[in-house]
XYZ file of C-alpha atoms in Angstrom:
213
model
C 0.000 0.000 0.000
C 1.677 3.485 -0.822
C 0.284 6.989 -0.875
C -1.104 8.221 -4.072
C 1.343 9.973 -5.862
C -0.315 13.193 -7.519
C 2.788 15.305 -8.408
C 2.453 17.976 -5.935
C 5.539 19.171 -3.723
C 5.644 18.708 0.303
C 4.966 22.853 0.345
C 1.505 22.242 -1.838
C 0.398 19.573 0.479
C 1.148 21.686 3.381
C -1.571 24.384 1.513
C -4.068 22.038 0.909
C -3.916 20.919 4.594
C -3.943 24.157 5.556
C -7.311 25.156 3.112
C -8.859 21.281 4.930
C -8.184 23.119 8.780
C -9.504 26.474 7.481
C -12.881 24.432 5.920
C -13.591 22.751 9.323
C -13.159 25.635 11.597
C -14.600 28.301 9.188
C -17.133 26.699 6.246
C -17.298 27.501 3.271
C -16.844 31.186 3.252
C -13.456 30.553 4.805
C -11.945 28.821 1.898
C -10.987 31.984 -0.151
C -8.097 32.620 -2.092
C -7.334 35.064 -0.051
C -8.221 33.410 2.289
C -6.092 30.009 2.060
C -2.988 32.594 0.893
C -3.444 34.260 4.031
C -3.268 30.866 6.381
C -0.856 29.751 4.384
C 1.627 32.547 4.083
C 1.498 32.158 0.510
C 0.310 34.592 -2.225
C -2.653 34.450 -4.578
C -0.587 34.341 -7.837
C 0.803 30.806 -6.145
C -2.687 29.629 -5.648
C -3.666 30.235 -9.031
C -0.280 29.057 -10.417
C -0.921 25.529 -8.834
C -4.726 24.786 -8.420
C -6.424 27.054 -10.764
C -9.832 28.973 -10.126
C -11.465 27.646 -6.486
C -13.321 24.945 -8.000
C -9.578 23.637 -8.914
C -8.450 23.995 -4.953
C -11.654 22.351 -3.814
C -11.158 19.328 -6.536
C -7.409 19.345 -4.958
C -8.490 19.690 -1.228
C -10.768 16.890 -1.985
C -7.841 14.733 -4.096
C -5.623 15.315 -1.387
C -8.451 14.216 1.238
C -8.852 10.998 -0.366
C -4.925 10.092 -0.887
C -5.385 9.397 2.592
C -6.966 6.066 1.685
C -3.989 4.061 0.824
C -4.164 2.941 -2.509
C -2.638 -0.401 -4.059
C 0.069 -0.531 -6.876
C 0.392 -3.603 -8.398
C 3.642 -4.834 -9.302
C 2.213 -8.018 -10.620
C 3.851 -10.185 -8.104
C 2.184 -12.595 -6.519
C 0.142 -11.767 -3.204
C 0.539 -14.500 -0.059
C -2.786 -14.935 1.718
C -1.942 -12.881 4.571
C -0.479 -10.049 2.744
C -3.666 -10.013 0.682
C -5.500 -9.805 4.104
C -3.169 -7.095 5.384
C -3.591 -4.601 2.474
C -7.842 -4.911 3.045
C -7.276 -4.409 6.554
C -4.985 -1.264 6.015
C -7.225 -0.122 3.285
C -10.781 -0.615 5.535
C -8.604 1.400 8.572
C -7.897 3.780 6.359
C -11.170 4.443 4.646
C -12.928 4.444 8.325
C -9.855 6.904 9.641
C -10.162 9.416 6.558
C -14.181 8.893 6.533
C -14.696 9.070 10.275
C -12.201 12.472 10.359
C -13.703 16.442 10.964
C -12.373 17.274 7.300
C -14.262 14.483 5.598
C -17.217 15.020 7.824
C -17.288 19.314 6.599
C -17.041 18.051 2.713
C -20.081 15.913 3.036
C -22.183 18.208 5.227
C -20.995 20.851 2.811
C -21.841 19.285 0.032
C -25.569 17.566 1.195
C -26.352 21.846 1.893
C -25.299 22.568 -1.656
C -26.843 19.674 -3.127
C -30.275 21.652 -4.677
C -28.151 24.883 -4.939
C -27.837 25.504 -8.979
C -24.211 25.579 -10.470
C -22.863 24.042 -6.776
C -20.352 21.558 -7.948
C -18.710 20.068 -4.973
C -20.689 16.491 -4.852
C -19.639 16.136 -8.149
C -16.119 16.876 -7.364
C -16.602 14.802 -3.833
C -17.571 12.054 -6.125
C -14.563 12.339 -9.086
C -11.771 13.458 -7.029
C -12.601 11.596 -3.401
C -14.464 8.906 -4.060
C -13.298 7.879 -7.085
C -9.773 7.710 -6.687
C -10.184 5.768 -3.744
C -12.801 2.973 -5.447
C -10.010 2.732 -8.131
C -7.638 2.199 -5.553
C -9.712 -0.920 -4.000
C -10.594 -2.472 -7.063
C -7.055 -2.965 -8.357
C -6.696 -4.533 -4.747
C -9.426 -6.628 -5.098
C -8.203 -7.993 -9.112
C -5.040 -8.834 -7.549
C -6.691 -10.845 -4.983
C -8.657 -13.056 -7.367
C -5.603 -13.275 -10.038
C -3.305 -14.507 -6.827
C -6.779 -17.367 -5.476
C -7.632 -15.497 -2.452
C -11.169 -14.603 -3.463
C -13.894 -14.763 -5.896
C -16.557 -12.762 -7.516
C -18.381 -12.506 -10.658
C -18.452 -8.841 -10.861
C -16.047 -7.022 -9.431
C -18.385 -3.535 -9.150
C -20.780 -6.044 -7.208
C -17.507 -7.000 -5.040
C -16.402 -3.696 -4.138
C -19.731 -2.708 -3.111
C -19.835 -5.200 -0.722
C -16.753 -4.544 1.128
C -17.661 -0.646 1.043
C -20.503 -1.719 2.651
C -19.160 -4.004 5.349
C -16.536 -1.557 6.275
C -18.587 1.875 6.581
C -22.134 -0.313 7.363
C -24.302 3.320 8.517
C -20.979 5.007 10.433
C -20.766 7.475 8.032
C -24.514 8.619 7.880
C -24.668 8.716 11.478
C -21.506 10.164 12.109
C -23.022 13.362 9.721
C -25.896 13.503 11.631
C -23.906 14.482 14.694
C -23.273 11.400 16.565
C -20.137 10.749 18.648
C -18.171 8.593 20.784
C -17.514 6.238 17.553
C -14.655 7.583 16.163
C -12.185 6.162 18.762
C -8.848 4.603 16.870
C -9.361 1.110 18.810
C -13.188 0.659 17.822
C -12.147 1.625 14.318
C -9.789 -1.021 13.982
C -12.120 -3.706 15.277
C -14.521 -2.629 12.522
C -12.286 -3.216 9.883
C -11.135 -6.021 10.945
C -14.271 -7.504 11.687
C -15.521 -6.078 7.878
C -12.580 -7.943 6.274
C -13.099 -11.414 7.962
C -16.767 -11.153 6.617
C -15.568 -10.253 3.270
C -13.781 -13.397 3.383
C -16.359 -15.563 4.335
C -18.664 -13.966 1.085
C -15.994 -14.333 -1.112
C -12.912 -16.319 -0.048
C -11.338 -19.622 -1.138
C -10.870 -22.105 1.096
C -7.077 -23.468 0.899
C -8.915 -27.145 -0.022
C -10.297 -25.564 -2.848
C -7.479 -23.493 -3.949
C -5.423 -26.605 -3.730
C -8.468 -28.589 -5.928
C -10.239 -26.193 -8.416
């Protein structure tokens, strides 16, 4: 599992992270040009220079949200069983860490508010820069899983969908609506762990069968 590699420096991150804080303690109208520049003891003409208009610093806020979730290269060499286990475990911790966290909790309560507002495009970018890099992420995970004997599926869409679920369940919804005391590191673990040994028992091979297909 690595961190998504996107091409910006150490000193763009630190921006972006800086934009994130200013969006959870401030809303919306906090994440200005101006603004960010001002947090960040950067100028305007940087801003511009590397994300664009604000639509391009909320798409990279969001991008640089969702690298968070660990994503899997594949080298093509073969996964063990247990590694295969390990990378779903680090990727379900990390998708309950990033999902579970104040920043992701302000993009989604952001975006529900905008959701009927005409010309509001920060679902859509929620959805193409956050939650699509990290489904593409998972489902290269998953491929390499079933190439390597470790599971099975028919549709690998249908798959994925099924560990999203087992892994977030209705956290995230009720985490939104304001409930708390579940975002402890411990009981976040437990979940994913939990999540991944009921993936397995959906879709894993038994060694007997692996050894007699």
């Amino acid at each position: 599992m690595s961190e998504n590699t996107d091409g910006l420096t150490p000193r763009q991150h630190a921006v972006l992270e800086c934009a994130l804080s200013l969006l959870v303690t401030g809303g919306e109208r906090a994440v200005t040009t101006a603004g960010v520049a001002r947090a960040a003891s950067c100028s305007k003409e940087s801003l511009y220079k590397w994300f664009g208009d604000r639509d391009g610093l909320l798409a990279a806020m969001i991008a640089h949200q969702a690298s968070k979730v660990r994503t899997y290269s594949d080298d093509g060499r073969p996964l063990e069983r247990g590694q295969f286990r390990a990378h779903l475990v680090a990727f379900a911790q990390d998708l309950l860490r990033v999902l579970s966290g104040d920043v992701s909790l302000a993009l989604n309560r952001l975006a529900i508010g905008q959701a009927s507002r005409e010309g509001s495009r920060l679902g859509q970018l929620l959805v193409e820069q956050g939650r699509r890099r990290i489904d593409q992420g998972a489902a290269a995970l998953l491929e390499s899983g079933r190439r390597c004997g470790h599971i099975v599926y028919d549709d690998l869409d249908e798959a994925y969908r099924t560990l999203y679920g087992l892994v977030v369940r209705d956290l995230h919804v009720r985490m939104l609506l304001g409930e708390e005391g579940m975002r402890r590191p411990e009981d976040l673990s437990v979940r994913a762990e939990r999540a991944v040994d009921q993936f397995f028992t959906l879709h894993g091979v038994r060694e007997k069968e692996r050894a007699h297909p």
